[in-house]
Amino acid sequence: MAQTPTQRRANEKHAKSVEKRMGKPESSFKKKETKKSPVGVAAVVLLVFVVVAPLLIEQLKLLPQGWNFIMSLLAKVGLVSK
């Protein structure tokens, strides 16, 4: 079966890359692997939300005027009842 022009170009490209690597150590042409974090971005965001949000709410409780303002805004939106 004859090669198609696409296959021929792909084979030539591969042959050129193999020829460039001949006689060189593997470390000079091998791609370096990037290390991925074992924890996903969503898990970190959730953790920060769970840890930081209550701390911020506690700080707002220390400032009664600010707390009243925030609670009134939340009541207007319907997230909390007065």
PDB file of N, CA and C in Angstrom:
ATOM      1  N   MET A   1       0.848  -1.176   0.000  1.00  0.00           N
ATOM      2  CA  MET A   1       0.000   0.000   0.000  1.00  0.00           C
ATOM      3  C   MET A   1       0.895   1.242   0.000  1.00  0.00           C
ATOM      4  N   ALA A   2       0.605   2.171  -0.865  1.00  0.00           N
ATOM      5  CA  ALA A   2       1.413   3.377  -1.022  1.00  0.00           C
ATOM      6  C   ALA A   2       1.106   4.367   0.098  1.00  0.00           C
ATOM      7  N   GLN A   3       2.121   5.177   0.421  1.00  0.00           N
ATOM      8  CA  GLN A   3       1.935   6.204   1.440  1.00  0.00           C
ATOM      9  C   GLN A   3       1.171   7.386   0.857  1.00  0.00           C
ATOM     10  N   THR A   4       0.355   7.972   1.702  1.00  0.00           N
ATOM     11  CA  THR A   4      -0.314   9.211   1.293  1.00  0.00           C
ATOM     12  C   THR A   4       0.659  10.357   1.536  1.00  0.00           C
ATOM     13  N   PRO A   5       0.444  11.484   0.901  1.00  0.00           N
ATOM     14  CA  PRO A   5       1.340  12.633   1.125  1.00  0.00           C
ATOM     15  C   PRO A   5       1.401  13.055   2.594  1.00  0.00           C
ATOM     16  N   THR A   6       0.289  12.935   3.306  1.00  0.00           N
ATOM     17  CA  THR A   6       0.274  13.295   4.726  1.00  0.00           C
ATOM     18  C   THR A   6       1.159  12.355   5.529  1.00  0.00           C
ATOM     19  N   GLN A   7       1.066  11.063   5.238  1.00  0.00           N
ATOM     20  CA  GLN A   7       1.899  10.084   5.933  1.00  0.00           C
ATOM     21  C   GLN A   7       3.370  10.309   5.611  1.00  0.00           C
ATOM     22  N   ARG A   8       3.667  10.633   4.358  1.00  0.00           N
ATOM     23  CA  ARG A   8       5.053  10.858   3.947  1.00  0.00           C
ATOM     24  C   ARG A   8       5.645  12.050   4.702  1.00  0.00           C
ATOM     25  N   ARG A   9       4.879  13.148   4.805  1.00  0.00           N
ATOM     26  CA  ARG A   9       5.371  14.326   5.546  1.00  0.00           C
ATOM     27  C   ARG A   9       5.596  13.996   7.016  1.00  0.00           C
ATOM     28  N   ALA A  10       4.672  13.243   7.601  1.00  0.00           N
ATOM     29  CA  ALA A  10       4.823  12.868   9.009  1.00  0.00           C
ATOM     30  C   ALA A  10       6.048  11.995   9.212  1.00  0.00           C
ATOM     31  N   ASN A  11       6.289  11.056   8.304  1.00  0.00           N
ATOM     32  CA  ASN A  11       7.465  10.185   8.399  1.00  0.00           C
ATOM     33  C   ASN A  11       8.755  10.983   8.240  1.00  0.00           C
ATOM     34  N   GLU A  12       8.771  11.955   7.331  1.00  0.00           N
ATOM     35  CA  GLU A  12       9.964  12.785   7.143  1.00  0.00           C
ATOM     36  C   GLU A  12      10.236  13.640   8.382  1.00  0.00           C
ATOM     37  N   LYS A  13       9.192  14.176   8.959  1.00  0.00           N
ATOM     38  CA  LYS A  13       9.345  14.988  10.168  1.00  0.00           C
ATOM     39  C   LYS A  13       9.910  14.143  11.304  1.00  0.00           C
ATOM     40  N   HIS A  14       9.380  12.934  11.456  1.00  0.00           N
ATOM     41  CA  HIS A  14       9.868  12.037  12.512  1.00  0.00           C
ATOM     42  C   HIS A  14      11.326  11.646  12.257  1.00  0.00           C
ATOM     43  N   ALA A  15      11.659  11.372  11.017  1.00  0.00           N
ATOM     44  CA  ALA A  15      13.038  10.989  10.688  1.00  0.00           C
ATOM     45  C   ALA A  15      14.004  12.131  10.996  1.00  0.00           C
ATOM     46  N   LYS A  16      13.603  13.363  10.721  1.00  0.00           N
ATOM     47  CA  LYS A  16      14.455  14.517  11.028  1.00  0.00           C
ATOM     48  C   LYS A  16      14.680  14.657  12.529  1.00  0.00           C
ATOM     49  N   SER A  17      13.621  14.465  13.305  1.00  0.00           N
ATOM     50  CA  SER A  17      13.781  14.598  14.754  1.00  0.00           C
ATOM     51  C   SER A  17      14.654  13.484  15.322  1.00  0.00           C
ATOM     52  N   VAL A  18      14.542  12.279  14.763  1.00  0.00           N
ATOM     53  CA  VAL A  18      15.389  11.169  15.214  1.00  0.00           C
ATOM     54  C   VAL A  18      16.834  11.438  14.828  1.00  0.00           C
ATOM     55  N   GLU A  19      17.044  11.979  13.647  1.00  0.00           N
ATOM     56  CA  GLU A  19      18.400  12.263  13.177  1.00  0.00           C
ATOM     57  C   GLU A  19      19.070  13.339  14.038  1.00  0.00           C
ATOM     58  N   LYS A  20      18.306  14.333  14.489  1.00  0.00           N
ATOM     59  CA  LYS A  20      18.853  15.381  15.359  1.00  0.00           C
ATOM     60  C   LYS A  20      19.324  14.805  16.686  1.00  0.00           C
ATOM     61  N   ARG A  21      18.647  13.784  17.168  1.00  0.00           N
ATOM     62  CA  ARG A  21      18.953  13.224  18.483  1.00  0.00           C
ATOM     63  C   ARG A  21      20.086  12.216  18.458  1.00  0.00           C
ATOM     64  N   MET A  22      20.455  11.727  17.305  1.00  0.00           N
ATOM     65  CA  MET A  22      21.474  10.672  17.227  1.00  0.00           C
ATOM     66  C   MET A  22      22.804  11.122  17.816  1.00  0.00           C
ATOM     67  N   GLY A  23      23.363  10.305  18.682  1.00  0.00           N
ATOM     68  CA  GLY A  23      24.659  10.571  19.273  1.00  0.00           C
ATOM     69  C   GLY A  23      24.638  11.541  20.434  1.00  0.00           C
ATOM     70  N   LYS A  24      23.482  11.987  20.852  1.00  0.00           N
ATOM     71  CA  LYS A  24      23.383  12.924  21.965  1.00  0.00           C
ATOM     72  C   LYS A  24      22.817  12.194  23.175  1.00  0.00           C
ATOM     73  N   PRO A  25      23.169  12.636  24.374  1.00  0.00           N
ATOM     74  CA  PRO A  25      22.601  12.004  25.562  1.00  0.00           C
ATOM     75  C   PRO A  25      21.093  12.240  25.641  1.00  0.00           C
ATOM     76  N   GLU A  26      20.426  11.307  26.270  1.00  0.00           N
ATOM     77  CA  GLU A  26      18.966  11.359  26.342  1.00  0.00           C
ATOM     78  C   GLU A  26      18.465  12.590  27.089  1.00  0.00           C
ATOM     79  N   SER A  27      19.240  13.063  28.053  1.00  0.00           N
ATOM     80  CA  SER A  27      18.804  14.204  28.863  1.00  0.00           C
ATOM     81  C   SER A  27      18.747  15.502  28.047  1.00  0.00           C
ATOM     82  N   SER A  28      19.480  15.589  26.939  1.00  0.00           N
ATOM     83  CA  SER A  28      19.504  16.823  26.167  1.00  0.00           C
ATOM     84  C   SER A  28      18.258  17.011  25.306  1.00  0.00           C
ATOM     85  N   PHE A  29      17.564  15.956  24.982  1.00  0.00           N
ATOM     86  CA  PHE A  29      16.398  16.100  24.124  1.00  0.00           C
ATOM     87  C   PHE A  29      15.098  15.634  24.777  1.00  0.00           C
ATOM     88  N   LYS A  30      15.210  15.012  25.930  1.00  0.00           N
ATOM     89  CA  LYS A  30      14.015  14.516  26.592  1.00  0.00           C
ATOM     90  C   LYS A  30      13.297  15.671  27.294  1.00  0.00           C
ATOM     91  N   LYS A  31      11.975  15.706  27.155  1.00  0.00           N
ATOM     92  CA  LYS A  31      11.192  16.762  27.788  1.00  0.00           C
ATOM     93  C   LYS A  31      11.166  16.545  29.289  1.00  0.00           C
ATOM     94  N   LYS A  32      11.292  17.636  30.015  1.00  0.00           N
ATOM     95  CA  LYS A  32      11.246  17.542  31.465  1.00  0.00           C
ATOM     96  C   LYS A  32       9.791  17.502  31.914  1.00  0.00           C
ATOM     97  N   GLU A  33       9.501  16.622  32.856  1.00  0.00           N
ATOM     98  CA  GLU A  33       8.149  16.483  33.351  1.00  0.00           C
ATOM     99  C   GLU A  33       7.862  17.580  34.369  1.00  0.00           C
ATOM    100  N   THR A  34       6.701  18.175  34.232  1.00  0.00           N
ATOM    101  CA  THR A  34       6.301  19.180  35.211  1.00  0.00           C
ATOM    102  C   THR A  34       5.592  18.471  36.351  1.00  0.00           C
ATOM    103  N   LYS A  35       5.916  18.890  37.551  1.00  0.00           N
ATOM    104  CA  LYS A  35       5.316  18.262  38.717  1.00  0.00           C
ATOM    105  C   LYS A  35       3.952  18.895  38.982  1.00  0.00           C
ATOM    106  N   LYS A  36       2.969  18.037  39.133  1.00  0.00           N
ATOM    107  CA  LYS A  36       1.626  18.516  39.428  1.00  0.00           C
ATOM    108  C   LYS A  36       1.371  18.399  40.920  1.00  0.00           C
ATOM    109  N   SER A  37       0.581  19.321  41.405  1.00  0.00           N
ATOM    110  CA  SER A  37       0.212  19.304  42.809  1.00  0.00           C
ATOM    111  C   SER A  37      -0.742  18.143  43.069  1.00  0.00           C
ATOM    112  N   PRO A  38      -0.567  17.432  44.167  1.00  0.00           N
ATOM    113  CA  PRO A  38      -1.483  16.323  44.448  1.00  0.00           C
ATOM    114  C   PRO A  38      -2.872  16.791  44.873  1.00  0.00           C
ATOM    115  N   VAL A  39      -2.994  18.084  45.179  1.00  0.00           N
ATOM    116  CA  VAL A  39      -4.280  18.639  45.599  1.00  0.00           C
ATOM    117  C   VAL A  39      -4.806  19.532  44.480  1.00  0.00           C
ATOM    118  N   GLY A  40      -6.051  19.355  44.108  1.00  0.00           N
ATOM    119  CA  GLY A  40      -6.644  20.144  43.044  1.00  0.00           C
ATOM    120  C   GLY A  40      -6.953  21.562  43.475  1.00  0.00           C
ATOM    121  N   VAL A  41      -7.143  22.410  42.486  1.00  0.00           N
ATOM    122  CA  VAL A  41      -7.437  23.817  42.741  1.00  0.00           C
ATOM    123  C   VAL A  41      -8.780  23.945  43.458  1.00  0.00           C
ATOM    124  N   ALA A  42      -9.762  23.148  43.063  1.00  0.00           N
ATOM    125  CA  ALA A  42     -11.085  23.226  43.679  1.00  0.00           C
ATOM    126  C   ALA A  42     -11.009  22.879  45.166  1.00  0.00           C
ATOM    127  N   ALA A  43     -10.186  21.897  45.516  1.00  0.00           N
ATOM    128  CA  ALA A  43     -10.052  21.517  46.923  1.00  0.00           C
ATOM    129  C   ALA A  43      -9.416  22.646  47.737  1.00  0.00           C
ATOM    130  N   VAL A  44      -8.454  23.321  47.164  1.00  0.00           N
ATOM    131  CA  VAL A  44      -7.801  24.436  47.869  1.00  0.00           C
ATOM    132  C   VAL A  44      -8.787  25.585  48.054  1.00  0.00           C
ATOM    133  N   VAL A  45      -9.560  25.890  47.023  1.00  0.00           N
ATOM    134  CA  VAL A  45     -10.545  26.966  47.120  1.00  0.00           C
ATOM    135  C   VAL A  45     -11.591  26.627  48.185  1.00  0.00           C
ATOM    136  N   LEU A  46     -12.059  25.395  48.190  1.00  0.00           N
ATOM    137  CA  LEU A  46     -13.036  24.977  49.190  1.00  0.00           C
ATOM    138  C   LEU A  46     -12.455  25.080  50.598  1.00  0.00           C
ATOM    139  N   LEU A  47     -11.227  24.644  50.767  1.00  0.00           N
ATOM    140  CA  LEU A  47     -10.578  24.713  52.072  1.00  0.00           C
ATOM    141  C   LEU A  47     -10.432  26.155  52.541  1.00  0.00           C
ATOM    142  N   VAL A  48     -10.014  27.029  51.655  1.00  0.00           N
ATOM    143  CA  VAL A  48      -9.865  28.441  52.013  1.00  0.00           C
ATOM    144  C   VAL A  48     -11.226  29.029  52.375  1.00  0.00           C
ATOM    145  N   PHE A  49     -12.248  28.685  51.616  1.00  0.00           N
ATOM    146  CA  PHE A  49     -13.588  29.194  51.905  1.00  0.00           C
ATOM    147  C   PHE A  49     -14.067  28.713  53.266  1.00  0.00           C
ATOM    148  N   VAL A  50     -13.834  27.451  53.570  1.00  0.00           N
ATOM    149  CA  VAL A  50     -14.307  26.881  54.833  1.00  0.00           C
ATOM    150  C   VAL A  50     -13.523  27.447  56.015  1.00  0.00           C
ATOM    151  N   VAL A  51     -12.252  27.729  55.832  1.00  0.00           N
ATOM    152  CA  VAL A  51     -11.425  28.210  56.937  1.00  0.00           C
ATOM    153  C   VAL A  51     -11.500  29.729  57.076  1.00  0.00           C
ATOM    154  N   VAL A  52     -11.429  30.444  55.977  1.00  0.00           N
ATOM    155  CA  VAL A  52     -11.321  31.902  56.026  1.00  0.00           C
ATOM    156  C   VAL A  52     -12.676  32.564  56.236  1.00  0.00           C
ATOM    157  N   ALA A  53     -13.728  32.057  55.625  1.00  0.00           N
ATOM    158  CA  ALA A  53     -15.040  32.697  55.731  1.00  0.00           C
ATOM    159  C   ALA A  53     -15.506  32.816  57.184  1.00  0.00           C
ATOM    160  N   PRO A  54     -15.439  31.771  58.000  1.00  0.00           N
ATOM    161  CA  PRO A  54     -15.853  31.941  59.396  1.00  0.00           C
ATOM    162  C   PRO A  54     -14.988  32.946  60.168  1.00  0.00           C
ATOM    163  N   LEU A  55     -13.712  33.000  59.843  1.00  0.00           N
ATOM    164  CA  LEU A  55     -12.849  33.978  60.504  1.00  0.00           C
ATOM    165  C   LEU A  55     -13.271  35.406  60.161  1.00  0.00           C
ATOM    166  N   LEU A  56     -13.615  35.622  58.911  1.00  0.00           N
ATOM    167  CA  LEU A  56     -14.069  36.949  58.512  1.00  0.00           C
ATOM    168  C   LEU A  56     -15.394  37.305  59.183  1.00  0.00           C
ATOM    169  N   ILE A  57     -16.284  36.352  59.280  1.00  0.00           N
ATOM    170  CA  ILE A  57     -17.569  36.601  59.935  1.00  0.00           C
ATOM    171  C   ILE A  57     -17.359  36.942  61.410  1.00  0.00           C
ATOM    172  N   GLU A  58     -16.463  36.254  62.064  1.00  0.00           N
ATOM    173  CA  GLU A  58     -16.169  36.558  63.469  1.00  0.00           C
ATOM    174  C   GLU A  58     -15.607  37.970  63.615  1.00  0.00           C
ATOM    175  N   GLN A  59     -14.759  38.371  62.679  1.00  0.00           N
ATOM    176  CA  GLN A  59     -14.213  39.724  62.730  1.00  0.00           C
ATOM    177  C   GLN A  59     -15.312  40.758  62.537  1.00  0.00           C
ATOM    178  N   LEU A  60     -16.274  40.460  61.674  1.00  0.00           N
ATOM    179  CA  LEU A  60     -17.383  41.389  61.469  1.00  0.00           C
ATOM    180  C   LEU A  60     -18.259  41.492  62.705  1.00  0.00           C
ATOM    181  N   LYS A  61     -18.366  40.414  63.457  1.00  0.00           N
ATOM    182  CA  LYS A  61     -19.171  40.457  64.682  1.00  0.00           C
ATOM    183  C   LYS A  61     -18.534  41.385  65.719  1.00  0.00           C
ATOM    184  N   LEU A  62     -17.232  41.573  65.629  1.00  0.00           N
ATOM    185  CA  LEU A  62     -16.552  42.459  66.565  1.00  0.00           C
ATOM    186  C   LEU A  62     -16.851  43.926  66.268  1.00  0.00           C
ATOM    187  N   LEU A  63     -17.244  44.194  65.057  1.00  0.00           N
ATOM    188  CA  LEU A  63     -17.578  45.560  64.671  1.00  0.00           C
ATOM    189  C   LEU A  63     -19.098  45.649  64.508  1.00  0.00           C
ATOM    190  N   PRO A  64     -19.821  46.032  65.553  1.00  0.00           N
ATOM    191  CA  PRO A  64     -21.296  45.991  65.511  1.00  0.00           C
ATOM    192  C   PRO A  64     -21.913  46.820  64.382  1.00  0.00           C
ATOM    193  N   GLN A  65     -21.372  47.980  64.096  1.00  0.00           N
ATOM    194  CA  GLN A  65     -21.959  48.795  63.035  1.00  0.00           C
ATOM    195  C   GLN A  65     -21.796  48.102  61.687  1.00  0.00           C
ATOM    196  N   GLY A  66     -20.619  47.594  61.438  1.00  0.00           N
ATOM    197  CA  GLY A  66     -20.364  46.882  60.184  1.00  0.00           C
ATOM    198  C   GLY A  66     -21.194  45.625  60.083  1.00  0.00           C
ATOM    199  N   TRP A  67     -21.335  44.952  61.221  1.00  0.00           N
ATOM    200  CA  TRP A  67     -22.133  43.718  61.249  1.00  0.00           C
ATOM    201  C   TRP A  67     -23.599  44.034  60.952  1.00  0.00           C
ATOM    202  N   ASN A  68     -24.121  45.087  61.548  1.00  0.00           N
ATOM    203  CA  ASN A  68     -25.509  45.472  61.293  1.00  0.00           C
ATOM    204  C   ASN A  68     -25.724  45.845  59.824  1.00  0.00           C
ATOM    205  N   PHE A  69     -24.754  46.548  59.253  1.00  0.00           N
ATOM    206  CA  PHE A  69     -24.845  46.929  57.844  1.00  0.00           C
ATOM    207  C   PHE A  69     -24.864  45.697  56.943  1.00  0.00           C
ATOM    208  N   ILE A  70     -23.950  44.773  57.184  1.00  0.00           N
ATOM    209  CA  ILE A  70     -23.878  43.546  56.373  1.00  0.00           C
ATOM    210  C   ILE A  70     -25.155  42.731  56.536  1.00  0.00           C
ATOM    211  N   MET A  71     -25.646  42.613  57.758  1.00  0.00           N
ATOM    212  CA  MET A  71     -26.858  41.831  57.994  1.00  0.00           C
ATOM    213  C   MET A  71     -28.068  42.475  57.334  1.00  0.00           C
ATOM    214  N   SER A  72     -28.127  43.810  57.322  1.00  0.00           N
ATOM    215  CA  SER A  72     -29.243  44.475  56.653  1.00  0.00           C
ATOM    216  C   SER A  72     -29.188  44.246  55.145  1.00  0.00           C
ATOM    217  N   LEU A  73     -27.975  44.273  54.577  1.00  0.00           N
ATOM    218  CA  LEU A  73     -27.829  43.978  53.150  1.00  0.00           C
ATOM    219  C   LEU A  73     -28.251  42.547  52.841  1.00  0.00           C
ATOM    220  N   LEU A  74     -27.836  41.612  53.685  1.00  0.00           N
ATOM    221  CA  LEU A  74     -28.199  40.210  53.470  1.00  0.00           C
ATOM    222  C   LEU A  74     -29.704  40.004  53.642  1.00  0.00           C
ATOM    223  N   ALA A  75     -30.320  40.751  54.540  1.00  0.00           N
ATOM    224  CA  ALA A  75     -31.766  40.655  54.741  1.00  0.00           C
ATOM    225  C   ALA A  75     -32.511  41.196  53.526  1.00  0.00           C
ATOM    226  N   LYS A  76     -31.997  42.264  52.934  1.00  0.00           N
ATOM    227  CA  LYS A  76     -32.622  42.814  51.726  1.00  0.00           C
ATOM    228  C   LYS A  76     -32.561  41.837  50.575  1.00  0.00           C
ATOM    229  N   VAL A  77     -31.472  41.130  50.478  1.00  0.00           N
ATOM    230  CA  VAL A  77     -31.305  40.148  49.406  1.00  0.00           C
ATOM    231  C   VAL A  77     -32.166  38.926  49.674  1.00  0.00           C
ATOM    232  N   GLY A  78     -32.395  38.632  50.946  1.00  0.00           N
ATOM    233  CA  GLY A  78     -33.210  37.487  51.312  1.00  0.00           C
ATOM    234  C   GLY A  78     -32.407  36.295  51.782  1.00  0.00           C
ATOM    235  N   LEU A  79     -31.136  36.498  52.053  1.00  0.00           N
ATOM    236  CA  LEU A  79     -30.292  35.383  52.504  1.00  0.00           C
ATOM    237  C   LEU A  79     -30.469  35.100  53.987  1.00  0.00           C
ATOM    238  N   VAL A  80     -30.825  36.115  54.765  1.00  0.00           N
ATOM    239  CA  VAL A  80     -31.073  35.939  56.202  1.00  0.00           C
ATOM    240  C   VAL A  80     -32.360  36.660  56.563  1.00  0.00           C
ATOM    241  N   SER A  81     -32.934  36.265  57.683  1.00  0.00           N
ATOM    242  CA  SER A  81     -34.151  36.959  58.152  1.00  0.00           C
ATOM    243  C   SER A  81     -33.773  37.899  59.284  1.00  0.00           C
ATOM    244  N   LYS A  82     -34.531  38.983  59.429  1.00  0.00           N
ATOM    245  CA  LYS A  82     -34.231  39.955  60.478  1.00  0.00           C
ATOM    246  C   LYS A  82     -34.669  39.469  61.814  1.00  0.00           C
TER     247      LYS A  82
END
